[in-house]
Amino acid sequence: MVLTLAASALIFYPGFFFGLPKGTFLDGIDVSGMPRDKAVAAARGKRESELKEKQLIVDGGQRRYVFRYPEFAAVDNAEEVVRGIKKRGEYFTEANVYLNGLDEVVNAICSAVEKPLTEPYAEFCGEGEPFAYFAGNDGIICDRAALARDIKKSLNGGFEKVMLRTRTERREKTLDEVKKCTRLIGSFTTYFDEENDARVSNIRLAASKINGSVVGASETFSFNGAVGQRTRENGYLPAKIISGGRFVDGIGGGVCQVSTTLYNAAVLSGLQIQKFNPHSLAVSYVDPSRDAMVSGMYCDLTFKNTRLTPVYMRVNVFKGGITCRIYGYDDGVKRSFVSRVVGTIEQPQDVIVFGEEEKVLSHGREGTISEGYLVEERDGIITEKLVRTDRYSPVAGIIQRVKSDDMRETG
């Protein structure tokens, strides 16, 4: 069996173990009389010497990349050509020169040049200037397939310099367009007694929960959702609230001033008010029909951003007051909110209580019937729309009197 295979080999490759015919040239090298493996080695040695004299240059823009042997090498068909030599003559091999780790090289070169597209944008800040603006940058994208193709072509051609091909991806927006979407579109301020520490604490806490909020396009903002329940566990203190038609102490007193301030800013910003509740009694910090009471998690203030871009809210408490500012796309409409008293409700008879001295414990007042109108001016045309009608209950005064002697009990 072994002898048969060996004989076949000798027949199939005549002269394989003997020198090549006289007058045989391989890639310009005289290989006459050479064993075939030596002829292959000679051809490859010549190619290796030639490659050692070459260099591949890739111009990556700001950086130049140079590759030398053995960073690139070749595969050839020398064995196949030599195996087929049967008579004298000139024979030539074919070779494919390749760059080791071509994919990694292409990725490295392109990664050093490529830059992702960043559109201009604004960062919303809770304190200081409301926005920090960034111009962004155009993107730079490399043609990776072309670079790999050009490297292969150069290696198997004249080792021409390879130029990196890039294209620029332009920004679609401008910084001015970003700024147009972050303008002040509504602002409202109310004032309070800064000496009422507990009430001021509640106002500051609720304001801090809202400050920095962003309402995306078509999203709805919930005051209760942002502020949370008014409980001692959540940091709220006892202060005056309205309950049962009277001013009494309750946890979270003062939070309604925050919701009222935000309500007015939202109306002036053109946001769509979805839910609000008036107080049962008129409050001192806004005109009638401009308040927005919140209570528990059921009486809420909600509004929807109907713009195509976000709106941003800043709620800041200062000494003696609170201001809510809303930023977003300026639609060019000037808005105002008008309160009109259209009727009164008769004040009840004063309530008499007895004490050590005569004095007025609290003053009574009439109830109020009022209307709120949204006035808009667009392209010089002014429109007025009734948006709410409210009834605020009257309050009886409380008078303290001293009992006369005949009214005193005797024991």
CSV table of C-alpha atoms in Angstrom, one decimal:
chain,number,residue,atom,x,y,z
A,1,MET,CA,0.0,0.0,0.0
A,2,VAL,CA,2.8,2.4,0.9
A,3,LEU,CA,4.7,1.6,-2.2
A,4,THR,CA,1.6,2.1,-4.4
A,5,LEU,CA,1.0,5.6,-3.0
A,6,ALA,CA,4.6,6.6,-3.4
A,7,ALA,CA,4.7,5.4,-6.9
A,8,SER,CA,1.5,7.4,-7.7
A,9,ALA,CA,3.1,10.5,-6.3
A,10,LEU,CA,6.2,10.1,-8.4
A,11,ILE,CA,4.0,9.6,-11.5
A,12,PHE,CA,1.7,12.6,-10.6
A,13,TYR,CA,4.6,15.0,-9.8
A,14,PRO,CA,7.4,13.9,-12.2
A,15,GLY,CA,10.7,15.0,-11.0
A,16,PHE,CA,9.4,16.3,-7.6
A,17,PHE,CA,12.5,14.9,-5.8
A,18,PHE,CA,14.8,16.0,-8.6
A,19,GLY,CA,15.9,19.4,-9.8
A,20,LEU,CA,13.8,21.6,-12.0
A,21,PRO,CA,14.5,21.6,-15.7
A,22,LYS,CA,17.4,23.7,-16.9
A,23,GLY,CA,16.3,27.1,-18.2
A,24,THR,CA,13.5,27.4,-15.6
A,25,PHE,CA,12.8,30.9,-14.2
A,26,LEU,CA,10.4,31.6,-11.3
A,27,ASP,CA,9.4,35.2,-10.8
A,28,GLY,CA,12.6,36.2,-12.6
A,29,ILE,CA,14.8,33.9,-10.5
A,30,ASP,CA,16.8,31.2,-12.2
A,31,VAL,CA,15.7,28.0,-10.4
A,32,SER,CA,17.3,25.5,-12.8
A,33,GLY,CA,18.2,22.3,-11.1
A,34,MET,CA,16.6,23.5,-7.8
A,35,PRO,CA,14.4,21.1,-5.8
A,36,ARG,CA,10.9,22.3,-5.9
A,37,ASP,CA,10.7,23.3,-2.2
A,38,LYS,CA,13.9,25.4,-2.7
A,39,ALA,CA,12.4,27.1,-5.7
A,40,VAL,CA,9.3,28.0,-3.6
A,41,ALA,CA,11.5,29.4,-0.8
A,42,ALA,CA,13.5,31.4,-3.3
A,43,ALA,CA,10.4,33.0,-4.7
A,44,ARG,CA,9.0,33.8,-1.3
A,45,GLY,CA,12.4,35.1,-0.1
A,46,LYS,CA,12.4,37.5,-3.0
A,47,ARG,CA,8.9,38.7,-2.3
A,48,GLU,CA,9.7,39.1,1.4
A,49,SER,CA,12.8,41.2,0.5
A,50,GLU,CA,10.6,43.4,-1.7
A,51,LEU,CA,7.9,43.8,1.0
A,52,LYS,CA,10.6,44.8,3.5
A,53,GLU,CA,11.3,47.8,1.3
A,54,LYS,CA,7.7,48.9,1.2
A,55,GLN,CA,5.6,50.9,3.6
A,56,LEU,CA,1.8,51.5,3.7
A,57,ILE,CA,0.8,55.0,4.7
A,58,VAL,CA,-2.7,55.9,5.7
A,59,ASP,CA,-3.5,59.6,6.0
A,60,GLY,CA,-6.0,59.9,8.8
A,61,GLY,CA,-6.4,63.6,8.6
A,62,GLN,CA,-4.6,65.0,11.7
A,63,ARG,CA,-2.6,61.8,12.1
A,64,ARG,CA,-0.5,59.7,9.8
A,65,TYR,CA,-0.3,55.9,10.1
A,66,VAL,CA,2.7,54.0,8.7
A,67,PHE,CA,2.8,50.2,8.5
A,68,ARG,CA,5.8,48.1,7.6
A,69,TYR,CA,6.6,44.4,7.1
A,70,PRO,CA,5.7,42.1,9.0
A,71,GLU,CA,2.6,44.3,9.8
A,72,PHE,CA,1.6,43.3,6.4
A,73,ALA,CA,2.4,40.0,4.7
A,74,ALA,CA,1.4,37.9,1.7
A,75,VAL,CA,-0.1,34.6,0.7
A,76,ASP,CA,0.8,33.1,-2.7
A,77,ASN,CA,0.3,30.2,-5.0
A,78,ALA,CA,4.1,29.5,-5.3
A,79,GLU,CA,3.7,25.8,-4.3
A,80,GLU,CA,0.9,25.3,-6.9
A,81,VAL,CA,2.9,27.0,-9.7
A,82,VAL,CA,6.1,25.0,-8.9
A,83,ARG,CA,4.2,21.8,-8.6
A,84,GLY,CA,3.0,22.3,-12.2
A,85,ILE,CA,6.4,23.0,-13.8
A,86,LYS,CA,7.1,20.2,-16.3
A,87,LYS,CA,9.5,21.9,-18.8
A,88,ARG,CA,11.8,24.9,-19.0
A,89,GLY,CA,10.4,28.4,-19.2
A,90,GLU,CA,9.4,31.5,-17.2
A,91,TYR,CA,6.8,31.0,-14.5
A,92,PHE,CA,5.2,33.6,-12.3
A,93,THR,CA,3.4,33.3,-9.0
A,94,GLU,CA,0.4,35.4,-7.8
A,95,ALA,CA,0.3,36.8,-4.3
A,96,ASN,CA,-2.3,38.6,-2.1
A,97,VAL,CA,-0.7,41.1,0.3
A,98,TYR,CA,-2.8,41.7,3.4
A,99,LEU,CA,-2.6,43.8,6.5
A,100,ASN,CA,-2.6,41.9,9.8
A,101,GLY,CA,-5.7,42.7,11.9
A,102,LEU,CA,-7.2,44.8,9.1
A,103,ASP,CA,-10.6,45.2,10.9
A,104,GLU,CA,-9.0,46.3,14.1
A,105,VAL,CA,-6.7,48.8,12.3
A,106,VAL,CA,-9.7,50.3,10.4
A,107,ASN,CA,-11.7,50.6,13.7
A,108,ALA,CA,-8.8,52.2,15.5
A,109,ILE,CA,-8.1,54.8,12.7
A,110,CYS,CA,-11.8,55.7,12.4
A,111,SER,CA,-12.4,55.8,16.1
A,112,ALA,CA,-9.7,58.4,16.4
A,113,VAL,CA,-11.4,60.6,13.9
A,114,GLU,CA,-15.1,60.0,14.2
A,115,LYS,CA,-17.2,62.3,16.3
A,116,PRO,CA,-20.9,61.7,17.2
A,117,LEU,CA,-23.4,64.3,16.2
A,118,THR,CA,-24.5,66.4,19.1
A,119,GLU,CA,-27.4,68.8,18.5
A,120,PRO,CA,-27.4,72.1,20.4
A,121,TYR,CA,-29.1,71.7,23.8
A,122,ALA,CA,-29.9,73.4,27.1
A,123,GLU,CA,-29.5,72.1,30.6
A,124,PHE,CA,-32.1,73.2,33.1
A,125,CYS,CA,-30.8,74.4,36.4
A,126,GLY,CA,-32.7,74.7,39.7
A,127,GLU,CA,-30.7,77.6,40.9
A,128,GLY,CA,-28.9,80.6,39.4
A,129,GLU,CA,-29.3,81.1,35.7
A,130,PRO,CA,-32.2,78.9,34.5
A,131,PHE,CA,-30.3,77.3,31.6
A,132,ALA,CA,-26.8,76.4,30.5
A,133,TYR,CA,-26.5,76.3,26.8
A,134,PHE,CA,-24.3,74.1,24.6
A,135,ALA,CA,-23.7,74.6,20.9
A,136,GLY,CA,-23.2,70.9,20.2
A,137,ASN,CA,-21.1,69.8,17.2
A,138,ASP,CA,-21.4,68.3,13.7
A,139,GLY,CA,-20.7,64.6,13.5
A,140,ILE,CA,-17.8,63.1,11.5
A,141,ILE,CA,-18.4,59.6,10.1
A,142,CYS,CA,-15.7,57.5,8.4
A,143,ASP,CA,-16.3,55.3,5.5
A,144,ARG,CA,-14.9,52.1,7.0
A,145,ALA,CA,-15.7,49.9,4.1
A,146,ALA,CA,-13.8,52.3,1.7
A,147,LEU,CA,-10.8,52.5,4.0
A,148,ALA,CA,-10.5,48.7,4.2
A,149,ARG,CA,-11.0,48.4,0.4
A,150,ASP,CA,-8.4,51.2,-0.3
A,151,ILE,CA,-5.8,49.5,2.0
A,152,LYS,CA,-6.2,46.2,0.2
A,153,LYS,CA,-5.9,48.0,-3.2
A,154,SER,CA,-2.7,49.8,-2.1
A,155,LEU,CA,-1.1,46.7,-0.7
A,156,ASN,CA,-1.7,44.8,-4.0
A,157,GLY,CA,-0.9,47.8,-6.2
A,158,GLY,CA,1.8,50.3,-5.9
A,159,PHE,CA,1.6,51.0,-2.2
A,160,GLU,CA,-0.1,54.3,-2.9
A,161,LYS,CA,-0.9,56.5,0.1
A,162,VAL,CA,-4.4,55.8,1.4
A,163,MET,CA,-6.6,58.8,2.3
A,164,LEU,CA,-9.2,58.3,4.9
A,165,ARG,CA,-12.6,59.2,3.6
A,166,THR,CA,-15.0,61.0,5.9
A,167,ARG,CA,-18.4,62.8,5.7
A,168,THR,CA,-19.8,65.4,7.9
A,169,GLU,CA,-23.2,65.0,9.5
A,170,ARG,CA,-24.7,68.5,10.0
A,171,ARG,CA,-26.7,69.6,13.0
A,172,GLU,CA,-30.3,70.1,12.3
A,173,LYS,CA,-31.0,72.7,14.9
A,174,THR,CA,-29.3,76.0,15.9
A,175,LEU,CA,-28.6,77.3,19.3
A,176,ASP,CA,-31.0,80.2,18.7
A,177,GLU,CA,-33.7,77.6,18.1
A,178,VAL,CA,-32.9,75.9,21.4
A,179,LYS,CA,-33.1,79.3,23.1
A,180,LYS,CA,-36.4,80.0,21.6
A,181,CYS,CA,-37.7,76.9,23.3
A,182,THR,CA,-36.4,78.0,26.7
A,183,ARG,CA,-37.8,81.5,27.0
A,184,LEU,CA,-39.8,82.8,30.0
A,185,ILE,CA,-43.4,82.3,29.0
A,186,GLY,CA,-45.2,82.9,32.4
A,187,SER,CA,-44.4,84.2,35.8
A,188,PHE,CA,-46.4,84.9,39.0
A,189,THR,CA,-45.6,86.0,42.5
A,190,THR,CA,-47.5,86.0,45.8
A,191,TYR,CA,-46.5,87.3,49.2
A,192,PHE,CA,-46.8,86.0,52.8
A,193,ASP,CA,-46.1,86.9,56.4
A,194,GLU,CA,-42.4,85.9,56.8
A,195,GLU,CA,-42.9,85.9,60.6
A,196,ASN,CA,-45.1,82.8,60.4
A,197,ASP,CA,-42.3,80.3,60.6
A,198,ALA,CA,-44.3,77.1,60.3
A,199,ARG,CA,-46.3,78.3,57.3
A,200,VAL,CA,-43.1,79.6,55.6
A,201,SER,CA,-41.4,76.2,56.2
A,202,ASN,CA,-44.3,74.4,54.5
A,203,ILE,CA,-44.2,76.8,51.6
A,204,ARG,CA,-40.4,76.3,51.2
A,205,LEU,CA,-40.8,72.5,51.4
A,206,ALA,CA,-43.6,72.3,48.8
A,207,ALA,CA,-41.8,74.7,46.5
A,208,SER,CA,-38.6,72.7,46.6
A,209,LYS,CA,-40.5,69.6,45.4
A,210,ILE,CA,-41.6,71.4,42.3
A,211,ASN,CA,-38.6,73.5,41.5
A,212,GLY,CA,-36.7,72.1,38.5
A,213,SER,CA,-39.6,70.1,37.2
A,214,VAL,CA,-39.9,69.5,33.5
A,215,VAL,CA,-43.1,68.7,31.8
A,216,GLY,CA,-42.6,67.1,28.4
A,217,ALA,CA,-44.7,67.6,25.3
A,218,SER,CA,-48.3,66.3,25.8
A,219,GLU,CA,-47.5,65.4,29.4
A,220,THR,CA,-49.7,66.3,32.4
A,221,PHE,CA,-48.3,67.7,35.7
A,222,SER,CA,-49.9,66.8,39.0
A,223,PHE,CA,-49.2,69.0,42.0
A,224,ASN,CA,-50.0,66.3,44.5
A,225,GLY,CA,-47.9,63.8,42.5
A,226,ALA,CA,-44.9,66.1,42.8
A,227,VAL,CA,-45.4,67.4,46.3
A,228,GLY,CA,-46.6,64.3,48.0
A,229,GLN,CA,-48.9,64.0,51.0
A,230,ARG,CA,-48.7,66.8,53.6
A,231,THR,CA,-47.9,64.8,56.8
A,232,ARG,CA,-45.5,65.3,59.7
A,233,GLU,CA,-43.5,62.3,58.4
A,234,ASN,CA,-42.9,64.2,55.2
A,235,GLY,CA,-41.7,67.2,57.0
A,236,TYR,CA,-44.8,69.4,57.0
A,237,LEU,CA,-45.8,71.5,60.1
A,238,PRO,CA,-49.1,72.7,61.6
A,239,ALA,CA,-50.3,76.1,60.3
A,240,LYS,CA,-53.6,77.7,59.4
A,241,ILE,CA,-55.7,76.0,56.8
A,242,ILE,CA,-59.4,76.4,55.7
A,243,SER,CA,-61.6,73.6,57.0
A,244,GLY,CA,-65.4,73.6,57.4
A,245,GLY,CA,-65.6,77.2,56.4
A,246,ARG,CA,-63.2,78.4,59.1
A,247,PHE,CA,-59.4,79.0,59.4
A,248,VAL,CA,-58.0,76.4,61.7
A,249,ASP,CA,-54.7,74.8,62.4
A,250,GLY,CA,-53.8,71.9,60.2
A,251,ILE,CA,-50.8,70.0,58.9
A,252,GLY,CA,-49.3,71.6,55.8
A,253,GLY,CA,-50.9,75.1,56.0
A,254,GLY,CA,-49.4,77.3,53.4
A,255,VAL,CA,-49.1,74.7,50.6
A,256,CYS,CA,-52.1,76.1,48.9
A,257,GLN,CA,-50.3,79.3,48.3
A,258,VAL,CA,-47.7,77.3,46.4
A,259,SER,CA,-50.3,75.6,44.3
A,260,THR,CA,-52.1,79.0,43.7
A,261,THR,CA,-48.9,80.7,42.6
A,262,LEU,CA,-48.1,77.8,40.2
A,263,TYR,CA,-51.7,77.8,38.9
A,264,ASN,CA,-51.5,81.5,37.9
A,265,ALA,CA,-48.1,81.0,36.2
A,266,ALA,CA,-49.5,78.0,34.3
A,267,VAL,CA,-52.5,80.0,33.1
A,268,LEU,CA,-50.3,82.9,32.0
A,269,SER,CA,-48.0,80.4,30.2
A,270,GLY,CA,-50.9,79.1,28.1
A,271,LEU,CA,-50.9,75.6,29.7
A,272,GLN,CA,-54.1,73.6,29.6
A,273,ILE,CA,-55.6,73.6,33.2
A,274,GLN,CA,-57.3,70.2,33.7
A,275,LYS,CA,-58.1,70.2,37.3
A,276,PHE,CA,-58.3,72.9,40.0
A,277,ASN,CA,-60.4,73.6,43.1
A,278,PRO,CA,-61.3,77.0,44.6
A,279,HIS,CA,-61.1,77.6,48.4
A,280,SER,CA,-64.4,77.7,50.3
A,281,LEU,CA,-63.2,81.1,51.6
A,282,ALA,CA,-61.5,83.9,49.8
A,283,VAL,CA,-57.7,84.0,50.5
A,284,SER,CA,-55.7,87.1,51.0
A,285,TYR,CA,-52.7,86.5,48.7
A,286,VAL,CA,-54.6,86.5,45.4
A,287,ASP,CA,-57.8,88.1,44.0
A,288,PRO,CA,-61.0,86.0,43.8
A,289,SER,CA,-61.1,83.4,41.1
A,290,ARG,CA,-57.3,83.2,41.0
A,291,ASP,CA,-56.7,80.5,43.7
A,292,ALA,CA,-56.1,76.8,43.5
A,293,MET,CA,-56.7,74.8,46.6
A,294,VAL,CA,-55.1,71.4,47.2
A,295,SER,CA,-56.0,68.9,49.9
A,296,GLY,CA,-54.9,65.4,50.7
A,297,MET,CA,-54.3,63.5,47.5
A,298,TYR,CA,-57.8,64.1,46.0
A,299,CYS,CA,-58.1,67.8,45.5
A,300,ASP,CA,-55.3,68.3,43.0
A,301,LEU,CA,-54.0,70.9,40.6
A,302,THR,CA,-53.2,69.4,37.2
A,303,PHE,CA,-52.3,70.9,33.9
A,304,LYS,CA,-51.2,69.6,30.5
A,305,ASN,CA,-48.4,70.9,28.3
A,306,THR,CA,-50.0,71.0,24.8
A,307,ARG,CA,-46.8,72.4,23.2
A,308,LEU,CA,-44.5,70.3,21.0
A,309,THR,CA,-41.5,71.0,23.3
A,310,PRO,CA,-41.0,70.7,27.1
A,311,VAL,CA,-41.8,73.4,29.7
A,312,TYR,CA,-39.6,74.0,32.7
A,313,MET,CA,-40.6,75.2,36.1
A,314,ARG,CA,-38.7,77.3,38.6
A,315,VAL,CA,-40.3,77.9,42.0
A,316,ASN,CA,-38.3,80.1,44.3
A,317,VAL,CA,-39.1,81.3,47.8
A,318,PHE,CA,-37.6,84.6,48.9
A,319,LYS,CA,-38.0,86.7,52.0
A,320,GLY,CA,-41.8,87.4,52.2
A,321,GLY,CA,-42.8,85.8,48.9
A,322,ILE,CA,-42.8,83.0,46.3
A,323,THR,CA,-42.3,83.3,42.5
A,324,CYS,CA,-43.1,80.6,40.0
A,325,ARG,CA,-41.5,81.0,36.5
A,326,ILE,CA,-42.3,78.7,33.6
A,327,TYR,CA,-40.0,78.5,30.6
A,328,GLY,CA,-40.7,77.0,27.2
A,329,TYR,CA,-41.5,77.7,23.6
A,330,ASP,CA,-42.7,81.3,23.2
A,331,ASP,CA,-45.9,81.1,21.0
A,332,GLY,CA,-46.0,84.9,20.7
A,333,VAL,CA,-49.3,85.2,22.6
A,334,LYS,CA,-49.6,87.8,25.4
A,335,ARG,CA,-51.8,86.6,28.3
A,336,SER,CA,-53.3,88.1,31.4
A,337,PHE,CA,-55.7,86.8,33.9
A,338,VAL,CA,-58.5,89.1,35.1
A,339,SER,CA,-60.6,88.7,38.3
A,340,ARG,CA,-64.0,90.3,38.5
A,341,VAL,CA,-66.3,90.4,41.5
A,342,VAL,CA,-69.9,90.1,40.1
A,343,GLY,CA,-71.8,89.7,43.4
A,344,THR,CA,-71.6,89.5,47.2
A,345,ILE,CA,-73.1,87.2,49.7
A,346,GLU,CA,-74.5,88.8,52.9
A,347,GLN,CA,-72.3,88.5,56.0
A,348,PRO,CA,-73.9,86.4,58.7
A,349,GLN,CA,-74.7,87.9,62.1
A,350,ASP,CA,-71.7,88.2,64.4
A,351,VAL,CA,-71.1,85.4,66.9
A,352,ILE,CA,-71.0,86.5,70.5
A,353,VAL,CA,-68.7,84.8,73.0
A,354,PHE,CA,-67.9,85.7,76.6
A,355,GLY,CA,-64.6,86.4,78.2
A,356,GLU,CA,-62.6,88.5,80.6
A,357,GLU,CA,-62.7,91.6,78.3
A,358,GLU,CA,-64.5,92.9,75.4
A,359,LYS,CA,-62.8,92.6,72.0
A,360,VAL,CA,-63.1,91.5,68.4
A,361,LEU,CA,-61.7,88.1,68.1
A,362,SER,CA,-62.1,88.0,64.3
A,363,HIS,CA,-63.8,90.2,61.8
A,364,GLY,CA,-66.6,89.0,59.6
A,365,ARG,CA,-66.9,89.6,55.9
A,366,GLU,CA,-69.2,89.2,53.0
A,367,GLY,CA,-69.0,86.3,50.7
A,368,THR,CA,-67.9,86.9,47.1
A,369,ILE,CA,-69.2,85.8,43.7
A,370,SER,CA,-66.4,86.2,41.2
A,371,GLU,CA,-65.4,85.3,37.7
A,372,GLY,CA,-62.0,84.7,36.1
A,373,TYR,CA,-61.2,85.7,32.5
A,374,LEU,CA,-58.2,84.7,30.4
A,375,VAL,CA,-57.3,87.6,28.1
A,376,GLU,CA,-55.1,86.8,25.1
A,377,GLU,CA,-53.5,89.1,22.5
A,378,ARG,CA,-52.4,87.4,19.3
A,379,ASP,CA,-51.3,89.3,16.2
A,380,GLY,CA,-52.9,92.5,17.6
A,381,ILE,CA,-56.3,90.8,18.2
A,382,ILE,CA,-57.5,90.6,21.8
A,383,THR,CA,-59.9,87.9,23.0
A,384,GLU,CA,-61.4,87.4,26.4
A,385,LYS,CA,-62.7,84.1,27.7
A,386,LEU,CA,-64.5,83.2,30.9
A,387,VAL,CA,-62.6,80.3,32.4
A,388,ARG,CA,-64.2,80.0,35.9
A,389,THR,CA,-66.9,81.3,38.2
A,390,ASP,CA,-66.5,81.0,42.0
A,391,ARG,CA,-68.5,81.5,45.2
A,392,TYR,CA,-66.6,82.2,48.4
A,393,SER,CA,-68.6,81.9,51.6
A,394,PRO,CA,-69.2,84.8,53.9
A,395,VAL,CA,-67.6,84.7,57.4
A,396,ALA,CA,-69.3,85.7,60.6
A,397,GLY,CA,-67.4,87.9,63.0
A,398,ILE,CA,-66.6,86.7,66.5
A,399,ILE,CA,-67.1,89.3,69.3
A,400,GLN,CA,-66.0,88.6,72.9
A,401,ARG,CA,-68.1,90.3,75.6
A,402,VAL,CA,-67.9,90.4,79.3
A,403,LYS,CA,-70.9,88.9,81.1
A,404,SER,CA,-72.9,91.4,83.1
A,405,ASP,CA,-73.4,90.8,86.8
A,406,ASP,CA,-77.0,89.6,86.4
A,407,MET,CA,-75.8,87.0,83.9
A,408,ARG,CA,-73.2,85.5,86.2
A,409,GLU,CA,-74.0,82.4,88.0
A,410,THR,CA,-74.3,82.5,91.7
A,411,GLY,CA,-73.4,79.6,93.8
